[in-house]
Tab-separated table of C-alpha atoms and ligand atoms in Angstrom:
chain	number	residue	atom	x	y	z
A	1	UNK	CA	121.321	112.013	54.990
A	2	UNK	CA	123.998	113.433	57.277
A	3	UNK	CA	124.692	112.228	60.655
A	4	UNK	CA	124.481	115.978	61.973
A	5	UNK	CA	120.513	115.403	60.826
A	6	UNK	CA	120.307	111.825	61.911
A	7	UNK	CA	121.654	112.616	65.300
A	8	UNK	CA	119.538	115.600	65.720
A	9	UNK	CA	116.663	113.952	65.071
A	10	UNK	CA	117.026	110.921	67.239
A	11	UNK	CA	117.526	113.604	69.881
A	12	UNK	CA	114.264	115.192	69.321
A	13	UNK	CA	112.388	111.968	69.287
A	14	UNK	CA	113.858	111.170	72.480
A	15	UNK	CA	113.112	114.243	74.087
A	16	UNK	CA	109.661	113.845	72.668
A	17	UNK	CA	109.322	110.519	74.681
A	18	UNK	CA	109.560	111.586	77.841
A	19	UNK	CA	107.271	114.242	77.051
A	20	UNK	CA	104.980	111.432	76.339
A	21	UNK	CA	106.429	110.056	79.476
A	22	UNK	CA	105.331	113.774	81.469
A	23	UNK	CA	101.192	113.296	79.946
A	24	UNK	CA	101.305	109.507	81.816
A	25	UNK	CA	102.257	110.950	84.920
A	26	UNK	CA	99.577	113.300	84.326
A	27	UNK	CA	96.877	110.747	83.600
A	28	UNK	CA	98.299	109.400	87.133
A	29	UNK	CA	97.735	112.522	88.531
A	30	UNK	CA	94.567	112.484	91.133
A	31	UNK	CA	94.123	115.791	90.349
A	32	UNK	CA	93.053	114.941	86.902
A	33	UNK	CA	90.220	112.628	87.206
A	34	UNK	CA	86.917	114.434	86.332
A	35	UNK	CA	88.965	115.419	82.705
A	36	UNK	CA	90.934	112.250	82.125
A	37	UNK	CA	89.312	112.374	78.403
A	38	UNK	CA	90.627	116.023	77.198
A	39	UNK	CA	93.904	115.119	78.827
A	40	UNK	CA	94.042	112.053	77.381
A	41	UNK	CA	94.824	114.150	73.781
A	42	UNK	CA	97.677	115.324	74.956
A	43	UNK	CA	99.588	112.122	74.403
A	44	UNK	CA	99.236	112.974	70.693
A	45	UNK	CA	101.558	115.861	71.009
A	46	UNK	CA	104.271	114.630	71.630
A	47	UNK	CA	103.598	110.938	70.839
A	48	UNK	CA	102.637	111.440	67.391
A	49	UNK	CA	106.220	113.624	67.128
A	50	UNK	CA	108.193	111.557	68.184
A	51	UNK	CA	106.755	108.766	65.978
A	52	UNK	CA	107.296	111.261	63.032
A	53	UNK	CA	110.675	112.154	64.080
A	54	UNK	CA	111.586	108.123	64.500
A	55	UNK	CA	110.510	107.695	60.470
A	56	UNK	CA	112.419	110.990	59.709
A	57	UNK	CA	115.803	109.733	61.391
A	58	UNK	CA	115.221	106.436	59.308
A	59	UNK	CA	114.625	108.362	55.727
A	60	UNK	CA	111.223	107.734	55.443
A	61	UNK	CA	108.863	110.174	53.149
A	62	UNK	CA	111.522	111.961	51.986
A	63	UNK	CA	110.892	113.176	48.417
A	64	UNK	CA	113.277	115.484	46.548
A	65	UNK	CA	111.322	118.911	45.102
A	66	UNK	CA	113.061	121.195	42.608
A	67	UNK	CA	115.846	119.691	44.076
A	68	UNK	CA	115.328	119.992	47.807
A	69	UNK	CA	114.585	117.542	49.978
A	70	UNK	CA	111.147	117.452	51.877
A	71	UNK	CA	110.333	115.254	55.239
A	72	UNK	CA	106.926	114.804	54.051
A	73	UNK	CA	106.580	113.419	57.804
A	74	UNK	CA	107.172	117.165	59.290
A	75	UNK	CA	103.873	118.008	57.637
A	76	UNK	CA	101.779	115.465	58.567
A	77	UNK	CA	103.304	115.744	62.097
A	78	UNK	CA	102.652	119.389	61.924
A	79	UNK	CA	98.910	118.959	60.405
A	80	UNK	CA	97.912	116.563	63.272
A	81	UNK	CA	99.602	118.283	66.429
A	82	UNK	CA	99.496	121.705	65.930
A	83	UNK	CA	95.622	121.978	65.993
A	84	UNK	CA	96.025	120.521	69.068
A	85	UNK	CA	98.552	122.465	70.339
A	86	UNK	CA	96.249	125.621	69.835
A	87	UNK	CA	92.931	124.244	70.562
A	88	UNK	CA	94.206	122.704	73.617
A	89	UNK	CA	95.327	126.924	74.720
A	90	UNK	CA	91.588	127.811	73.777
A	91	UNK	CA	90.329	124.776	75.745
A	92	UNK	CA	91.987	125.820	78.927
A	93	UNK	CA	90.723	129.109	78.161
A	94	UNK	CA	87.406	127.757	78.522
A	95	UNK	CA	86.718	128.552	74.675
A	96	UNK	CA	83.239	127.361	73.626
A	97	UNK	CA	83.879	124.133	71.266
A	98	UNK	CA	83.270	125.834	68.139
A	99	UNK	CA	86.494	127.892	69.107
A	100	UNK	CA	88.586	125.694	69.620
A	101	UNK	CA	87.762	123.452	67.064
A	102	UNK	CA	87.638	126.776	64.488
A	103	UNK	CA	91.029	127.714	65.729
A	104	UNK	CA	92.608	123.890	64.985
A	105	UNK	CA	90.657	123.862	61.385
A	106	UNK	CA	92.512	127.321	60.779
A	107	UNK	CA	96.053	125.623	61.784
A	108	UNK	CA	95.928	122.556	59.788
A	109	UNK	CA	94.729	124.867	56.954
A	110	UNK	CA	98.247	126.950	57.626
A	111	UNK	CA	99.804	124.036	57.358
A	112	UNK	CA	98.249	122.499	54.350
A	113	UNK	CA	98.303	125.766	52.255
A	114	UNK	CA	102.445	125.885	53.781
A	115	UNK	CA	103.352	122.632	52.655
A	116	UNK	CA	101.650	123.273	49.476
A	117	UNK	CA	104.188	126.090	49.006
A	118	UNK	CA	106.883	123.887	49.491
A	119	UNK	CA	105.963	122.165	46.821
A	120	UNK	CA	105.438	124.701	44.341
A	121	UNK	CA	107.907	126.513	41.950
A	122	UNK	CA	107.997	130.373	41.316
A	123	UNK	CA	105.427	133.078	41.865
A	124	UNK	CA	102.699	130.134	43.437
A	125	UNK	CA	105.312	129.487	46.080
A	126	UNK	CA	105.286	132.743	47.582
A	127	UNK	CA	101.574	133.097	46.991
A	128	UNK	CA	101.335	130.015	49.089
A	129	UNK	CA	103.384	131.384	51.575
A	130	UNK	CA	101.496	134.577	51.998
A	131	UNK	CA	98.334	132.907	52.448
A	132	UNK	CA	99.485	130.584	54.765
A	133	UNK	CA	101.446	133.345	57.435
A	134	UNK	CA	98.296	135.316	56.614
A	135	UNK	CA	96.152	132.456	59.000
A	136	UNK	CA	99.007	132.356	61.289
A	137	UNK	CA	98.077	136.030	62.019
A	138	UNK	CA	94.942	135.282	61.656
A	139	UNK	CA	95.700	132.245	64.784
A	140	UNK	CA	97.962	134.846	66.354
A	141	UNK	CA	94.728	137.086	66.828
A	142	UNK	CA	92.460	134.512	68.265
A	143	UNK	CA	94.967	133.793	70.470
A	144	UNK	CA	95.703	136.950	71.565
A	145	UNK	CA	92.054	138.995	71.272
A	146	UNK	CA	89.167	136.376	71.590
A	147	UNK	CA	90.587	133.250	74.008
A	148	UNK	CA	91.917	136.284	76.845
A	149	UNK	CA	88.028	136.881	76.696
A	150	UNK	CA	86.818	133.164	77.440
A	151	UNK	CA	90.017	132.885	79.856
A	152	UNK	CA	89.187	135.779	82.008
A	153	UNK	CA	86.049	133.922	83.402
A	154	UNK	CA	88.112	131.043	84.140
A	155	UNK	CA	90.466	132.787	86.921
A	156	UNK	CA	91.704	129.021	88.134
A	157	UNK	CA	93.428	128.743	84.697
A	158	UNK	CA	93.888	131.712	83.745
A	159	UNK	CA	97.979	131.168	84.573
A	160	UNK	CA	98.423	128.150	82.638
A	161	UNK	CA	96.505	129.411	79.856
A	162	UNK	CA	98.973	132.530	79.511
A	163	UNK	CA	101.861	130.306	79.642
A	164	UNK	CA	100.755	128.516	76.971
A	165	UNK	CA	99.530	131.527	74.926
A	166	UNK	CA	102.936	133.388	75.179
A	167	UNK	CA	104.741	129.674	74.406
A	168	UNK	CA	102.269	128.954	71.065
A	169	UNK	CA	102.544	132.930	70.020
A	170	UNK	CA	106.326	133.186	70.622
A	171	UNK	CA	107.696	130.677	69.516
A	172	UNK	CA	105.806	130.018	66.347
A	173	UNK	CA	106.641	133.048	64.978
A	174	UNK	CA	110.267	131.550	63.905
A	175	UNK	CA	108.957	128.689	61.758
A	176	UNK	CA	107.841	131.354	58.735
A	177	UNK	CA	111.088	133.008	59.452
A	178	UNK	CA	113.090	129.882	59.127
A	179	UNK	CA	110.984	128.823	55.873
A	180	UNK	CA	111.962	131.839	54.305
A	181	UNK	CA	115.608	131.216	54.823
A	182	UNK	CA	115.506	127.693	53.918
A	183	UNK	CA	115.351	126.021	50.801
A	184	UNK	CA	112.421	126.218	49.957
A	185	UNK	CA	112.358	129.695	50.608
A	186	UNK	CA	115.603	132.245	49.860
A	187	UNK	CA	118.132	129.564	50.616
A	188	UNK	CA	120.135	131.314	52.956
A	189	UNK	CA	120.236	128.462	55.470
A	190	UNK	CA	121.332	124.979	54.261
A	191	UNK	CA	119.168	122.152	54.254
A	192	UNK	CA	121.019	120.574	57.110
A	193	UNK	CA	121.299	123.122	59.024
A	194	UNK	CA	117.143	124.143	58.656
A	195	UNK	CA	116.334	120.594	59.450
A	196	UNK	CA	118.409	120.516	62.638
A	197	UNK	CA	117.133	124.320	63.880
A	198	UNK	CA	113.412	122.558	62.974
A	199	UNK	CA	114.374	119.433	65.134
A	200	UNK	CA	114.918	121.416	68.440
A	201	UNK	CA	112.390	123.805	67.750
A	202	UNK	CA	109.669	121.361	67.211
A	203	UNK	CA	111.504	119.936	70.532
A	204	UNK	CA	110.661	122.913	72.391
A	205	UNK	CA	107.714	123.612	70.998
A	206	UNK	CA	105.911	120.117	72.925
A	207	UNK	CA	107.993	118.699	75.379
A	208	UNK	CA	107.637	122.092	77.793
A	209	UNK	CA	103.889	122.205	76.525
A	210	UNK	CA	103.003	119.134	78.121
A	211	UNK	CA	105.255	119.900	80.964
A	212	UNK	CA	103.602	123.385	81.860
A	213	UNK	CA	100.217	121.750	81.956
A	214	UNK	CA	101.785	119.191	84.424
A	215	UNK	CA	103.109	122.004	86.864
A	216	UNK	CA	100.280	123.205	86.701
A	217	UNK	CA	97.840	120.246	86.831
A	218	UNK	CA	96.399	122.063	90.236
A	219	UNK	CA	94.366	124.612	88.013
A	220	UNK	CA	92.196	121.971	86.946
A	221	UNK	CA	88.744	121.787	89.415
A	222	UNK	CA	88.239	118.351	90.753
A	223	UNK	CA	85.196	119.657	89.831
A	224	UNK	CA	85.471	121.277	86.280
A	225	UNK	CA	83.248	124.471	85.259
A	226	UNK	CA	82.937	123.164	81.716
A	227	UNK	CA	83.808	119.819	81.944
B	301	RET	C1	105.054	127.413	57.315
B	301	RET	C2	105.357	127.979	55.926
B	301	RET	C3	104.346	128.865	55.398
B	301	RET	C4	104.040	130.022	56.318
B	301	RET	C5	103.869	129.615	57.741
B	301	RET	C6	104.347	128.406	58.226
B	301	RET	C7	104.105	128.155	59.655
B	301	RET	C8	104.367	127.065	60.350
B	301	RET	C9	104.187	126.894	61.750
B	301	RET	C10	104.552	125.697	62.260
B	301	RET	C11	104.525	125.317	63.615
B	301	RET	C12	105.008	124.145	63.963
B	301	RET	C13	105.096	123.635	65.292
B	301	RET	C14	105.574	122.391	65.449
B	301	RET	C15	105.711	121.756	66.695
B	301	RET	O1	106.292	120.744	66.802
B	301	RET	C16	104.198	126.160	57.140
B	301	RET	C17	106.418	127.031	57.860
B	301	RET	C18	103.154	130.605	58.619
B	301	RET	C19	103.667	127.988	62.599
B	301	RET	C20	104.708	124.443	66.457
């Protein structure tokens, strides 16, 4: 692997760890008691990552597909902490549980049907990939049409959850683009140079995440409307 990769990666997995680092001084937080339990998931974000990222520096699950290589470790990261990434938006929303938990089942799904893509050859691989960004849009519209309904009722969060809204809605929009221009799409981006873009992005993506819902840790009621 080259060191560009290796040293991109140990980046992101140390970045990642003081996210983890930001969701303990959250759990310290007195602000936090009456939901310790649904903050408690957040460690997963970027603990789970950074775990990932730790195996991907060290060349583990990599497997080489019509000659590309794939970090089978950026999927199962992906399939475990994006539905959390989402869900948690929809929780702060207020989103009834059947919501959120829809909206993390339709993620993981994306994900799944994405990395079964990568995977393929020919015509299935772009079939694949037009199922897949067709849930993303699909994610992109919950986001964007039914949580803002759920989140309007809940004026005390109502900030954070538009932070995180715009961050999940934004900035995922540049992982199908980057697909397509990678390897296992067109090939107009190198391998190294996709898995070092994917490093900071997936950098970005959870270390402000957790640290938005830190600064502002003051939205959540001592004494919680839907707790
Ligand atoms: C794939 C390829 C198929 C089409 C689509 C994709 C979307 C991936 C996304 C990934 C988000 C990852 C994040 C990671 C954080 O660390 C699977 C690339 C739509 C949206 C946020």
């Amino acid at each position: 692997m080259s060191t560009a990769i290796t040293v991109s990666y140990s980046i992101s997995a140390v970045g990642l760890l003081v996210g983890v680092g930001i969701v303990f001084a959250l759990m310290r937080s007195d602000r936090v008691d009456a939901e310790r339990g649904k903050f408690a998931w957040l460690f997963i974000i970027p603990g789970f990552a950074a775990l990932s990222y730790i195996l991907m520096a060290a060349e583990i699950g990599v497997i080489t597909v019509n000659g590309n290589e794939v970090y089978l470790f950026r999927y199962i990261d992906w399939v475990v902490t994006t539905p959390l990434l989402v869900g948690y938006a929809g929780y702060v929303a207020g989103a009834p549980r059947k919501w959120v938990l829809g909206v993390a089942a339709a993620d993981a799904m994306m994900i799944i049907i994405g990395l079964g893509a990568t995977l393929s050859t020919g015509i299935a691989t772009w079939v694949g990939f037009g199922v897949s960004a067709g849930v993303h849009l699909v994610l992109l519209a919950i986001l964007y049409l039914v949580f803002p309904m759920f989140a309007r009722e809940h004026r005390e969060r109502y900030r954070l959850f538009k932070i995180l809204q715009n961050h999940v809605g934004l900035l995922w929009i540049a992982y199908p683009v980057i697909w397509i221009t990678s390897p296992a799409g067109l090939g107009y981006v190198s391998a190294v140079g996709t898995a070092m873009i994917i490093a900071y992005l997936d950098l970005v993506a959870k270390t402000p995440y957790v640290y938005f819902v830190w600064t502002e840790r003051a939205s959540f009621a001592v004494d919680p409307v839907d707790a």
